[in-house]
Every structure is written in structure tokens, then in C-alpha cells.
């Protein structure tokens, strides 16, 4: 029987204990190196694993956790999230299953009708209809403002695309956010400031409650840390959350161009503590969105989109997509950030955008990551490795994008989501979700990276797949197999992630996606556990 012996000091409020923690009877999962066979004990002190072996004896006052033969891995990370937007998703109309504009319009019509005539006649900011998830790349035609007006009337409607690169707004919402009339969607640089303001539609208290719920749900999947690339002032948001008692999650909080001057003026460097003396919250990277997305057909490519719709819906971009930033301006921005001590995180989805980004990184002497790297030229992985850049990738995106790629980029699909090529070239991988674009679930990401399918379809370009160990290694923030010196961020599992034959694709993918997490610890503090932790039979 699994037992918690003594009082574990952590909580969702993150009060830190000075006592050591001894974990008894755990099976260490080998990730990047061998692990001791059988069950072992571990001591965590000062937020680090300081002893691993059999018969580790607790000292007086130590806290003791009986793992009862469960498997243990380092805490999982999501290397790319927009946590506030992910938290707010629960209150938005789900449009992700729509295959055409008409299906979304029917959902909006029903949502508006459900609000009643009185509310529609005297709408307020709180009556805005928000939706999320539609993907227009495979739609037979692109959506218009006029048809959204026809089903919504005076009620503002904001529908966020599944890739978060455009918003489909009706006229009332355009006016609400001070945007001029138009025929189609609001995309890319014009859209991002509006996306950042959607939090205005929900009270601060309600938003923060949803964030806390999202953090607990992340812990339930074994997540101990995130790189939060939320729009607005993410460092200040997390300082406020820490002051309010949310202290169970490690966060690297990034900034965008609109906060770069203030960040540099404050002398903040990547890795600096955002709360003095507290290592959970640190300054993250400078994020730059260099091009668009496949779904919005703005990802910048060397060759035109095969369906010829790259300039559709009046967005004014060429059939190859478009850059959001002139290469010289990108280089200068990266140079300023680097001189100020900031790592960079450069969004590049199209292969041409990636080439521009790599040239800018090289010229600026920058360090950090390429975000997404969805479509790569043959030499790009080696160039990334030579520059010391991490490939921050989101495997679950391929589950949504394979149909769009078949329509837009069928002639280059072998260069999409090229995880194997990146890893073999020596570019480190960091897996993430880009939540809310895909769910904040590392096991879903790992299953997608390993099997490249989520259903009965065959694996999509399996030559680019990762092994389970490689996917785990890309999900633990460089920690590898637990050993002396590892962070005291531990996840206890009720199943062995290496314990099934991966050749049975559908069964193994489901096994990974459903991986049962029994408990999550951050710096030796228990921050989440299943309700029956302490009564689950051990694993012999």
C-alpha cells in the first residue's frame, strides 16, 4: 500500500518546507542513461536530489513519502504555453470541429439565441460571445464579417482561430476593439494586440481562479514548469500570482517587443529571479513572431502554397505567406535583446521564415530557441545545431495540421515536423503544446512525437518519429534520468512509460496519452496527488 508518512509540506499555495524529503521504494525510469534496477530510495534536500540508493534512512524531522514501487521521472515541462489564454478556454464556444464557415455560424446563432432578447438588446462587454478552435486552411471558402453579422446582430462576437493567428470578428466586435470595418478576418500583427485584450472580457478574479484551476490540472499530468509566452506583461502577472499565494509551478515568463524596452531598462536577464530569493519564477526569453501560420496561410515559405490561396481573404500577403518583421528589424531586435542578457524565442513556421530567423540569430549572436520549426529546409537542422539553438516544437499540432499540409504543402510534407532530422543533427528538442492551440498535456505531445497519429490513420511520416525515451528527454527540461544533483521535481506514475511494446501503434499511443500520474512534487514539495494516493496497490 502506498503511504505518506509524516506531513508533506507542499500545497497548491506552495509553502516551502525546510525539512528533507525521503522517497521510499521508487523505480527510476531510465531516460538518457541507465538507472538502478529495482526499487530505490531518494533524499531531496534544498530542492535537489542529494542521495539515491537502497536503505536511505530518514533523519528526525524528515518527511517521508512511500512510493510503493511506483515509477518516478523528473518533473515534466511545457516549453511553450499561453497560460492565461489556456485558462480562459473553458468559457469559450468550441468551434474546433467545424469543417466550414456555415457550421461555425450555426454554433454562434445558437449561442446568441440562448442569451435571450433582453440581453441582446442591451449588451455589455460581458455579453461578448467568444469562440475558439476553427481552422480555415481546409475550408472550401474563407469566412466574412457580413455573414457573422447576420447571425449575431448587436452582440459582439470574437472567434479565435485554432492556431491563434487570426480572429473572425463581427462588426460589433470590430467596433468594440476600435478596429476599422473589413470583409474578412483580423490576422497576424493587427490581431495580436486584440488577442491580448480578450482578458478584459472576464473579471480579474474569475481569470485568476481559472488560472489556478489550469495549474492544478497541469500538475495532474505531471507538469512542474512552463515557459509562459502570454501576451501582455507575463512577468508582472506571475509576480502578482506569487504574491497571492500561487506558488506551486515553475515559470519562465517571456516578453514581446512591446515590453522589450522596459525589460532592458529594468536590467532583467533571462534566468533572473522575479521574486527575490524564490527560484520558482524566473525571467524567460524575448519572443518574436517572425511569420504567420499554416492555418491562416501566412507562414512564409520558399515555394507558393500548392492550392494558391496564400493571398486569400484580402490579407495582402503573397502566395508564399509573409514575414511579420523585416529581416533587418528582426536582426536588430535580437541583437538588442542579446546585449541585454535575454535569450530569444523566435517563432518560425515556414521554411523561408526559418532561414531568415537563423541568419538573424547568427548575425545578432543570439542564443535561445526556434519556436515551432514546422517546415524546414534540408540544411536547417544542422544550422540550428551549429548555432546552439533549441528546437521548441509542439508535436500535437501535427495531429491537426496533417490535412492542411496535404492541401497546402503536399510537395514538402516530408520536411514538416521533422523531429528526427532535428535531433539527429544535434539540435536539442523541447516539447510543448502552445496551449491553447493544443491541450496542455505532455503525454499527448509525447504520444504524437512517438506515433505521429491520434486515431486509426497510419503514422504520418514515421521516419521523423522519436522513441519514447527521446520524447521523455525532450519533456523534462534537460534533467534526464533522476540521479544525485537532479532537481527535486518528481512525478510518480502508476505505470511504466517504457513498459509497453510501441510497435502496436494505436494501443501504445493510447497507453502514453492515458499515463496515470499518482503524484507531482516541485522542489521536494507535494503539489498534487490522486485522491486515492495511499491506497493504490504497489507494483511488484
Coordinates of C-alpha atoms in Angstrom, one line a residue:
X1 CA 0.0 0.0 0.0
X2 CA 1.4 3.5 -0.9
X3 CA 1.7 5.6 2.2
X4 CA 2.6 9.2 3.0
X5 CA 4.5 9.0 6.3
X6 CA 4.7 12.4 8.1
X7 CA 3.3 15.7 6.9
X8 CA 4.2 16.7 3.4
X9 CA 4.8 20.4 3.4
X10 CA 3.8 21.5 -0.1
X11 CA 0.4 22.6 -1.3
X12 CA -1.3 24.4 -4.1
X13 CA -0.2 27.6 -2.3
X14 CA 3.4 26.4 -2.4
X15 CA 4.5 26.9 1.2
X16 CA 8.1 25.7 1.2
X17 CA 9.4 23.4 3.9
X18 CA 13.0 23.3 5.3
X19 CA 12.7 19.6 6.1
X20 CA 14.4 17.0 3.9
X21 CA 12.1 14.6 2.0
X22 CA 12.8 10.9 1.7
X23 CA 11.0 9.0 -1.1
X24 CA 10.9 5.3 -0.4
X25 CA 10.6 2.4 -2.9
X26 CA 10.5 4.1 -6.3
X27 CA 11.5 2.7 -9.6
X28 CA 13.6 5.2 -11.5
X29 CA 12.8 5.3 -15.3
X30 CA 16.0 5.3 -17.4
X31 CA 15.8 8.2 -19.9
X32 CA 19.2 9.3 -21.1
X33 CA 21.3 6.9 -19.0
X34 CA 21.0 3.7 -17.0
X35 CA 19.0 3.7 -13.8
X36 CA 19.4 1.5 -10.7
X37 CA 17.4 -1.8 -11.1
X38 CA 14.5 -2.5 -8.8
X39 CA 13.3 0.0 -6.1
X40 CA 15.4 2.6 -4.5
X41 CA 15.1 5.4 -2.0
X42 CA 15.9 9.1 -2.7
X43 CA 16.6 12.0 -0.4
X44 CA 15.6 15.5 -1.5
X45 CA 17.2 18.5 0.4
X46 CA 17.3 22.1 -0.6
X47 CA 15.2 21.4 -3.7
X48 CA 17.7 18.8 -5.0
X49 CA 18.2 15.1 -5.0
X50 CA 21.1 14.5 -2.7
X51 CA 21.1 10.8 -2.2
X52 CA 19.9 7.8 -4.2
X53 CA 20.2 4.1 -3.1
X54 CA 18.7 1.4 -1.0
X55 CA 18.0 1.8 2.7
X56 CA 18.2 5.6 2.8
X57 CA 17.4 6.4 6.4
X58 CA 15.2 9.3 7.3
X59 CA 16.6 11.7 10.0
X60 CA 14.5 13.0 12.8
X61 CA 12.0 15.6 11.4
X62 CA 12.3 14.4 7.8
X63 CA 9.2 14.0 5.7
X64 CA 8.8 10.5 4.2
X65 CA 6.9 9.6 1.0
X66 CA 6.2 5.9 0.4
X67 CA 6.2 5.5 -3.4
X68 CA 5.3 1.8 -3.0
X69 CA 7.0 0.6 -6.2
X70 CA 5.7 3.4 -8.5
X71 CA 7.8 4.6 -11.3
X72 CA 9.4 8.0 -11.0
X73 CA 10.6 10.5 -13.6
X74 CA 11.7 14.1 -13.4
X75 CA 9.0 16.8 -13.4
X76 CA 7.6 17.5 -16.9
X77 CA 7.8 20.9 -18.6
X78 CA 5.8 22.5 -21.3
X79 CA 8.2 24.7 -23.3
X80 CA 5.6 26.9 -24.9
X81 CA 2.3 28.0 -23.4
X82 CA 0.0 31.0 -23.2
X83 CA -1.3 30.1 -19.8
X84 CA -3.9 32.8 -19.3
X85 CA -5.4 32.1 -22.7
X86 CA -5.4 28.4 -22.0
X87 CA -7.2 29.0 -18.7
X88 CA -9.8 31.2 -20.4
X89 CA -10.6 28.5 -23.0
X90 CA -13.1 26.7 -20.8
X91 CA -15.6 29.6 -21.2
X92 CA -15.3 29.8 -24.9
X93 CA -17.5 28.3 -27.6
X94 CA -15.7 25.3 -29.1
X95 CA -15.5 25.7 -32.9
X96 CA -12.7 23.2 -33.4
X97 CA -14.8 20.5 -35.1
X98 CA -16.2 22.9 -37.8
X99 CA -15.3 22.0 -41.4
X100 CA -16.8 25.1 -43.0
X101 CA -18.0 28.6 -42.1
X102 CA -21.6 27.5 -42.1
X103 CA -21.0 25.1 -39.2
X104 CA -19.4 27.9 -37.1
X105 CA -22.3 30.3 -37.9
X106 CA -24.8 27.7 -36.7
X107 CA -22.9 27.4 -33.4
X108 CA -22.9 31.2 -33.0
X109 CA -26.5 31.6 -33.9
X110 CA -27.5 29.1 -31.2
X111 CA -25.2 30.7 -28.6
X112 CA -26.6 34.2 -29.3
X113 CA -30.2 32.9 -29.2
X114 CA -29.6 31.3 -25.8
X115 CA -28.8 34.7 -24.3
X116 CA -32.3 36.0 -24.8
X117 CA -33.8 39.1 -26.4
X118 CA -33.3 41.3 -23.3
X119 CA -29.5 40.7 -23.2
X120 CA -29.1 41.1 -26.9
X121 CA -30.9 44.4 -26.9
X122 CA -28.8 45.8 -24.1
X123 CA -25.5 44.0 -24.5
X124 CA -22.4 44.9 -22.4
X125 CA -18.8 43.9 -22.5
X126 CA -19.7 40.8 -20.6
X127 CA -22.1 39.6 -23.2
X128 CA -19.4 39.1 -25.9
X129 CA -19.5 35.7 -27.5
X130 CA -16.0 34.2 -27.6
X131 CA -15.2 31.1 -29.5
X132 CA -12.0 29.2 -30.2
X133 CA -10.7 26.5 -32.4
X134 CA -11.8 26.9 -36.0
X135 CA -9.2 26.1 -38.7
X136 CA -9.8 27.7 -42.1
X137 CA -7.0 26.1 -44.1
X138 CA -9.1 23.3 -45.4
X139 CA -12.4 25.2 -45.6
X140 CA -14.0 25.5 -49.1
X141 CA -14.1 29.2 -48.7
X142 CA -12.9 31.8 -46.2
X143 CA -15.2 33.5 -43.7
X144 CA -16.6 37.0 -43.9
X145 CA -17.7 39.6 -41.4
X146 CA -21.1 40.1 -43.1
X147 CA -22.2 36.5 -42.6
X148 CA -21.2 36.7 -38.9
X149 CA -23.2 39.9 -38.5
X150 CA -26.2 38.2 -40.0
X151 CA -26.4 35.6 -37.1
X152 CA -25.3 37.8 -34.2
X153 CA -26.8 41.3 -34.6
X154 CA -25.5 43.7 -32.0
X155 CA -23.8 41.1 -29.8
X156 CA -20.1 41.3 -30.2
X157 CA -18.6 38.0 -31.4
X158 CA -14.9 37.2 -31.3
X159 CA -13.8 33.8 -32.8
X160 CA -10.2 32.9 -32.3
X161 CA -8.6 30.5 -34.8
X162 CA -7.2 27.3 -33.6
X163 CA -3.7 28.5 -34.4
X164 CA -4.3 31.8 -32.6
X165 CA -3.1 33.7 -35.7
X166 CA -6.4 35.4 -36.6
X167 CA -9.7 36.4 -35.2
X168 CA -13.0 36.3 -37.0
X169 CA -14.9 39.2 -35.6
X170 CA -18.3 40.7 -36.4
X171 CA -18.9 44.4 -36.9
X172 CA -19.9 44.9 -33.3
X173 CA -16.7 43.3 -32.0
X174 CA -14.6 45.3 -34.5
X175 CA -16.1 48.5 -33.1
X176 CA -15.7 47.2 -29.5
X177 CA -12.0 46.9 -30.1
X178 CA -11.6 50.1 -32.2
X179 CA -10.8 48.3 -35.5
X180 CA -12.0 49.6 -38.9
X181 CA -14.6 47.7 -40.9
X182 CA -13.4 44.9 -43.2
X183 CA -14.5 42.0 -45.3
X184 CA -12.6 39.1 -43.7
X185 CA -10.6 38.2 -40.6
X186 CA -8.1 40.1 -38.5
X187 CA -4.8 38.5 -38.8
X188 CA -1.2 38.5 -37.5
X189 CA 0.3 41.8 -36.2
X190 CA -3.1 43.5 -36.3
X191 CA -4.7 40.6 -34.4
X192 CA -2.2 40.0 -31.5
X193 CA -3.0 43.2 -29.5
X194 CA -6.7 42.3 -29.7
X195 CA -6.0 38.7 -28.6
X196 CA -4.1 40.1 -25.6
X197 CA -7.1 42.2 -24.7
X198 CA -9.6 39.4 -24.6
X199 CA -8.9 39.0 -20.9
X200 CA -10.8 42.3 -20.5
X201 CA -14.0 40.4 -21.1
X202 CA -13.6 38.3 -18.0
X203 CA -13.2 39.7 -14.5
X204 CA -9.7 39.6 -13.0
X205 CA -10.9 37.4 -10.1
X206 CA -12.6 35.0 -12.4
X207 CA -9.5 34.8 -14.7
X208 CA -7.2 34.1 -11.8
X209 CA -9.5 31.4 -10.5
X210 CA -9.3 29.8 -13.9
X211 CA -5.5 30.1 -13.9
X212 CA -5.3 28.3 -10.6
X213 CA -7.5 25.5 -11.9
X214 CA -5.3 25.2 -15.0
X215 CA -2.2 25.0 -12.9
X216 CA -3.7 22.2 -10.8
X217 CA -4.8 20.4 -14.0
X218 CA -1.2 20.7 -15.3
X219 CA 0.2 19.2 -12.1
X220 CA -2.3 16.3 -12.5
X221 CA -0.5 15.5 -15.7
X222 CA 2.9 15.7 -14.1
X223 CA 3.8 19.3 -15.2
X224 CA 6.1 21.1 -12.8
X225 CA 7.2 24.0 -15.1
X226 CA 6.2 26.1 -18.1
X227 CA 7.7 28.7 -20.4
X228 CA 4.8 31.2 -20.4
X229 CA 4.7 33.3 -23.6
X230 CA 1.5 35.0 -22.7
X231 CA 0.8 38.3 -24.3
X232 CA 1.0 41.4 -22.1
X233 CA 3.3 41.6 -19.1
X234 CA 3.7 37.9 -18.1
X235 CA 6.5 38.6 -15.6
X236 CA 4.2 41.0 -13.7
X237 CA 1.3 38.6 -13.9
X238 CA 3.3 35.9 -12.2
X239 CA 4.7 38.2 -9.6
X240 CA 1.2 39.1 -8.7
X241 CA 0.1 35.5 -8.6
X242 CA 3.0 34.5 -6.4
X243 CA 2.1 37.3 -4.0
X244 CA -1.4 36.0 -4.0
X245 CA -0.2 32.5 -3.0
X246 CA 0.1 30.6 -6.3
X247 CA 3.5 29.1 -5.6
X248 CA 3.5 25.5 -6.9
X249 CA 4.6 25.9 -10.5
X250 CA 8.0 26.8 -12.0
X251 CA 7.5 29.6 -14.6
X252 CA 9.9 31.3 -17.1
X253 CA 7.9 34.3 -18.2
X254 CA 8.7 35.8 -21.6
X255 CA 8.1 39.2 -23.1
X256 CA 7.4 40.5 -26.6
X257 CA 8.6 43.6 -28.4
X258 CA 6.1 45.9 -26.7
X259 CA 7.9 45.1 -23.3
X260 CA 11.4 44.9 -24.5
X261 CA 12.5 48.4 -23.7
X262 CA 11.0 48.3 -20.2
X263 CA 12.7 44.9 -19.6
X264 CA 16.1 46.1 -20.7
X265 CA 15.7 49.3 -18.7
X266 CA 15.0 47.2 -15.6
X267 CA 18.1 45.2 -16.2
X268 CA 16.3 41.9 -16.3
X269 CA 18.2 39.0 -17.9
X270 CA 16.9 35.5 -18.7
X271 CA 17.1 33.4 -15.6
X272 CA 16.9 36.3 -13.2
X273 CA 14.6 35.7 -10.2
X274 CA 11.3 37.6 -10.5
X275 CA 10.7 37.3 -6.7
X276 CA 13.9 37.8 -4.6
X277 CA 15.1 34.6 -3.0
X278 CA 12.4 32.4 -4.8
X279 CA 13.6 30.2 -7.6
X280 CA 10.2 29.2 -9.0
X281 CA 9.7 32.3 -11.0
X282 CA 12.4 33.5 -13.4
X283 CA 12.7 35.8 -16.4
X284 CA 12.2 34.0 -19.6
X285 CA 13.0 34.8 -23.2
X286 CA 12.3 37.6 -25.6
X287 CA 9.7 36.3 -28.0
X288 CA 9.4 37.3 -31.7
X289 CA 6.8 36.2 -34.1
X290 CA 8.6 36.3 -37.4
X291 CA 6.0 34.9 -39.7
X292 CA 2.4 33.6 -39.6
X293 CA 0.9 30.1 -39.6
X294 CA -0.2 27.4 -41.9
X295 CA -3.9 27.6 -41.0
X296 CA -4.0 31.3 -41.7
X297 CA -1.8 30.8 -44.8
X298 CA 0.7 33.4 -43.6
X299 CA 3.6 31.1 -42.8
X300 CA 6.4 32.3 -45.1
X301 CA 7.7 29.7 -47.5
X302 CA 10.2 29.4 -50.3
X303 CA 7.6 27.9 -52.6
X304 CA 4.0 29.0 -53.1
X305 CA 1.2 27.2 -51.3
X306 CA 0.1 24.5 -53.7
X307 CA -3.6 25.4 -53.5
X308 CA -2.7 29.0 -54.5
X309 CA -4.7 30.5 -51.6
X310 CA -1.9 32.2 -49.7
X311 CA -3.3 35.6 -50.7
X312 CA -6.9 34.7 -49.9
X313 CA -9.4 36.8 -47.9
X314 CA -7.7 40.1 -48.6
X315 CA -4.9 39.7 -46.2
X316 CA -2.5 41.3 -48.7
X317 CA 0.2 38.5 -48.4
X318 CA 1.8 36.7 -51.3
X319 CA 1.0 33.1 -52.2
X320 CA 4.2 32.1 -50.2
X321 CA 2.9 33.7 -47.0
X322 CA 4.6 36.7 -45.4
X323 CA 7.1 37.8 -42.8
X324 CA 5.7 39.8 -39.9
X325 CA 9.1 41.6 -39.5
X326 CA 11.7 42.9 -41.9
X327 CA 14.9 40.8 -41.7
X328 CA 16.9 43.8 -40.7
X329 CA 14.5 44.8 -38.0
X330 CA 14.4 41.2 -36.7
X331 CA 18.2 41.1 -36.5
X332 CA 18.3 44.4 -34.6
X333 CA 15.7 43.3 -32.2
X334 CA 17.5 40.1 -31.5
X335 CA 20.8 42.0 -31.1
X336 CA 19.3 44.4 -28.5
X337 CA 17.8 41.6 -26.5
X338 CA 21.0 39.6 -26.6
X339 CA 23.1 42.5 -25.5
X340 CA 20.7 43.0 -22.6
X341 CA 21.2 39.4 -21.5
X342 CA 17.9 37.9 -22.8
X343 CA 17.6 34.6 -24.5
X344 CA 15.4 34.7 -27.6
X345 CA 12.5 32.6 -28.8
X346 CA 11.9 33.1 -32.5
X347 CA 8.6 31.9 -33.9
X348 CA 9.3 30.5 -37.4
X349 CA 6.8 28.2 -39.1
X350 CA 7.6 28.4 -42.8
X351 CA 10.9 27.3 -44.2
X352 CA 11.8 30.7 -45.6
X353 CA 11.0 32.3 -42.3
X354 CA 13.2 29.8 -40.6
X355 CA 16.1 30.6 -42.9
X356 CA 15.6 34.3 -42.2
X357 CA 15.5 33.7 -38.5
X358 CA 18.7 31.6 -38.5
X359 CA 20.5 34.3 -40.4
X360 CA 19.3 36.9 -37.9
X361 CA 20.3 34.8 -34.9
X362 CA 23.8 34.3 -36.4
X363 CA 24.2 37.9 -37.1
X364 CA 23.0 39.0 -33.7
X365 CA 25.0 36.4 -31.8
X366 CA 21.7 35.4 -30.1
X367 CA 21.0 32.3 -28.1
X368 CA 17.8 30.5 -27.3
X369 CA 15.2 28.7 -29.3
X370 CA 13.3 28.5 -32.6
X371 CA 9.6 28.1 -31.8
X372 CA 7.7 25.6 -34.0
X373 CA 10.2 25.0 -36.8
X374 CA 7.2 23.4 -38.6
X375 CA 8.6 23.3 -42.1
X376 CA 12.4 23.1 -42.5
X377 CA 14.8 23.1 -45.4
X378 CA 17.2 20.1 -45.6
X379 CA 20.2 22.1 -44.1
X380 CA 18.2 23.9 -41.4
X381 CA 18.6 21.3 -38.6
X382 CA 22.4 21.3 -38.9
X383 CA 22.4 25.1 -39.0
X384 CA 20.2 25.2 -35.8
X385 CA 22.6 22.8 -34.1
X386 CA 25.6 24.8 -35.1
X387 CA 24.0 28.0 -33.6
X388 CA 23.3 26.1 -30.3
X389 CA 19.5 26.7 -30.8
X390 CA 16.9 24.5 -29.2
X391 CA 14.0 23.4 -31.4
X392 CA 10.9 24.2 -29.3
X393 CA 8.3 22.0 -31.0
X394 CA 4.7 21.1 -30.4
X395 CA 4.1 17.6 -31.7
X396 CA 0.3 17.6 -31.1
X397 CA 0.0 20.3 -33.8
X398 CA 0.7 17.7 -36.5
X399 CA -2.5 15.9 -35.5
X400 CA -4.4 19.0 -36.5
X401 CA -2.3 20.0 -39.4
X402 CA -1.8 16.9 -41.5
X403 CA -4.9 17.6 -43.6
X404 CA -4.0 21.2 -44.1
X405 CA -0.5 20.2 -45.1
X406 CA -2.0 17.7 -47.6
X407 CA -3.9 20.6 -49.2
X408 CA -1.3 23.4 -48.9
X409 CA 2.1 21.8 -48.7
X410 CA 1.8 18.3 -50.1
X411 CA 5.0 18.7 -52.1
X412 CA 7.0 19.3 -48.9
X413 CA 5.3 17.2 -46.2
X414 CA 8.4 15.2 -45.6
X415 CA 10.0 18.3 -44.2
X416 CA 7.2 19.1 -41.7
X417 CA 7.5 18.3 -38.0
X418 CA 10.9 16.9 -38.8
X419 CA 11.8 15.8 -35.2
X420 CA 14.1 13.0 -36.2
X421 CA 16.1 15.2 -38.6
X422 CA 16.4 17.9 -35.9
X423 CA 17.5 15.5 -33.2
X424 CA 19.9 13.6 -35.4
X425 CA 21.6 16.9 -36.5
X426 CA 22.3 17.7 -32.9
X427 CA 19.6 20.3 -32.3
X428 CA 18.1 19.8 -28.8
X429 CA 14.3 19.3 -28.7
X430 CA 12.0 20.8 -26.1
X431 CA 8.4 19.6 -26.4
X432 CA 5.4 21.8 -25.7
X433 CA 1.8 22.5 -26.5
X434 CA 1.4 26.2 -27.5
X435 CA -1.7 25.9 -25.4
X436 CA -4.4 26.8 -26.1
X437 CA -3.5 25.8 -29.7
X438 CA -3.3 22.2 -28.4
X439 CA -4.0 20.9 -24.9
X440 CA -1.6 21.5 -22.0
X441 CA -0.8 17.8 -21.8
X442 CA 2.8 16.5 -22.1
X443 CA 1.6 12.9 -22.6
X444 CA -0.4 13.9 -25.6
X445 CA 2.6 15.7 -27.0
X446 CA 4.9 12.6 -26.4
X447 CA 2.4 10.2 -28.0
X448 CA 2.2 12.5 -31.0
X449 CA 6.0 12.7 -31.3
X450 CA 6.4 8.9 -31.0
X451 CA 3.5 7.7 -33.2
X452 CA 2.5 10.8 -35.3
X453 CA -1.2 9.8 -35.3
X454 CA -4.1 10.1 -32.9
X455 CA -6.6 7.7 -34.4
X456 CA -6.8 4.9 -36.9
X457 CA -4.9 6.7 -39.6
X458 CA -1.4 5.4 -40.4
X459 CA 1.5 7.2 -38.8
X460 CA 2.3 10.3 -40.7
X461 CA 5.9 10.3 -41.9
X462 CA 7.0 7.8 -39.3
X463 CA 10.6 8.4 -40.4
X464 CA 10.5 11.6 -38.3
X465 CA 9.3 9.9 -35.2
X466 CA 11.0 9.9 -31.8
X467 CA 11.4 7.0 -29.4
X468 CA 9.7 7.1 -26.0
X469 CA 13.0 7.8 -24.2
X470 CA 13.8 10.7 -26.6
X471 CA 10.3 12.2 -26.2
X472 CA 10.7 11.9 -22.4
X473 CA 14.2 13.5 -22.6
X474 CA 12.7 16.4 -24.5
X475 CA 10.0 16.9 -21.9
X476 CA 12.0 17.2 -18.6
X477 CA 13.9 20.4 -19.2
X478 CA 17.2 18.7 -19.6
X479 CA 17.1 16.7 -16.4
X480 CA 17.4 13.2 -17.8
X481 CA 17.4 10.1 -15.6
X482 CA 17.0 11.0 -12.0
X483 CA 20.3 11.0 -10.0
X484 CA 22.1 12.9 -7.3
X485 CA 22.1 16.5 -8.3
X486 CA 18.7 16.4 -10.1
X487 CA 16.1 18.9 -9.2
X488 CA 13.7 17.7 -6.6
X489 CA 10.9 17.9 -9.1
X490 CA 9.5 14.3 -9.2
X491 CA 6.5 12.6 -10.8
X492 CA 5.3 9.3 -9.5
X493 CA 3.5 7.2 -12.1
X494 CA 1.2 4.2 -11.7
X495 CA 2.5 2.7 -15.0
X496 CA 5.9 2.4 -16.6
X497 CA 6.2 4.8 -19.6
X498 CA 8.7 2.3 -21.2
X499 CA 6.6 -0.7 -20.3
X500 CA 4.7 -1.5 -23.5
X501 CA 5.7 -2.5 -27.0
X502 CA 5.5 0.6 -29.2
X503 CA 5.1 -1.4 -32.4
X504 CA 1.4 -1.7 -31.7
X505 CA 0.8 1.9 -32.6
X506 CA -2.8 2.6 -31.7
X507 CA -2.6 0.7 -28.4
X508 CA 0.7 2.2 -27.4
X509 CA -0.3 5.8 -28.3
X510 CA -3.4 5.4 -26.1
X511 CA -1.2 4.0 -23.3
X512 CA 1.0 7.1 -23.4
X513 CA -1.9 9.5 -23.7
X514 CA -3.5 7.9 -20.7
X515 CA -0.4 7.7 -18.5
X516 CA -1.7 7.7 -14.9
X517 CA 0.1 10.3 -12.7
X518 CA -0.1 9.4 -9.0
X519 CA 1.7 12.4 -7.5
X520 CA 3.7 15.5 -8.6
X521 CA 6.4 17.2 -6.4
X522 CA 8.1 20.5 -7.0
X523 CA 11.4 21.1 -5.1
X524 CA 10.5 18.2 -2.8
X525 CA 7.1 19.5 -2.1
X526 CA 3.9 17.5 -2.9
X527 CA 1.8 19.8 -5.0
X528 CA -0.7 17.3 -6.4
X529 CA -1.8 13.7 -5.8
X530 CA -4.6 11.5 -6.8
X531 CA -7.5 11.2 -4.3
X532 CA -6.6 7.5 -3.6
X533 CA -2.9 8.1 -3.3
X534 CA -2.1 6.0 -0.3
X535 CA -4.4 3.1 -1.1
X536 CA -3.3 2.0 -4.6
X537 CA -1.8 -1.5 -4.6
X538 CA 2.0 -1.5 -5.2
X539 CA 3.7 -2.8 -8.3
X540 CA 5.7 -5.9 -7.7

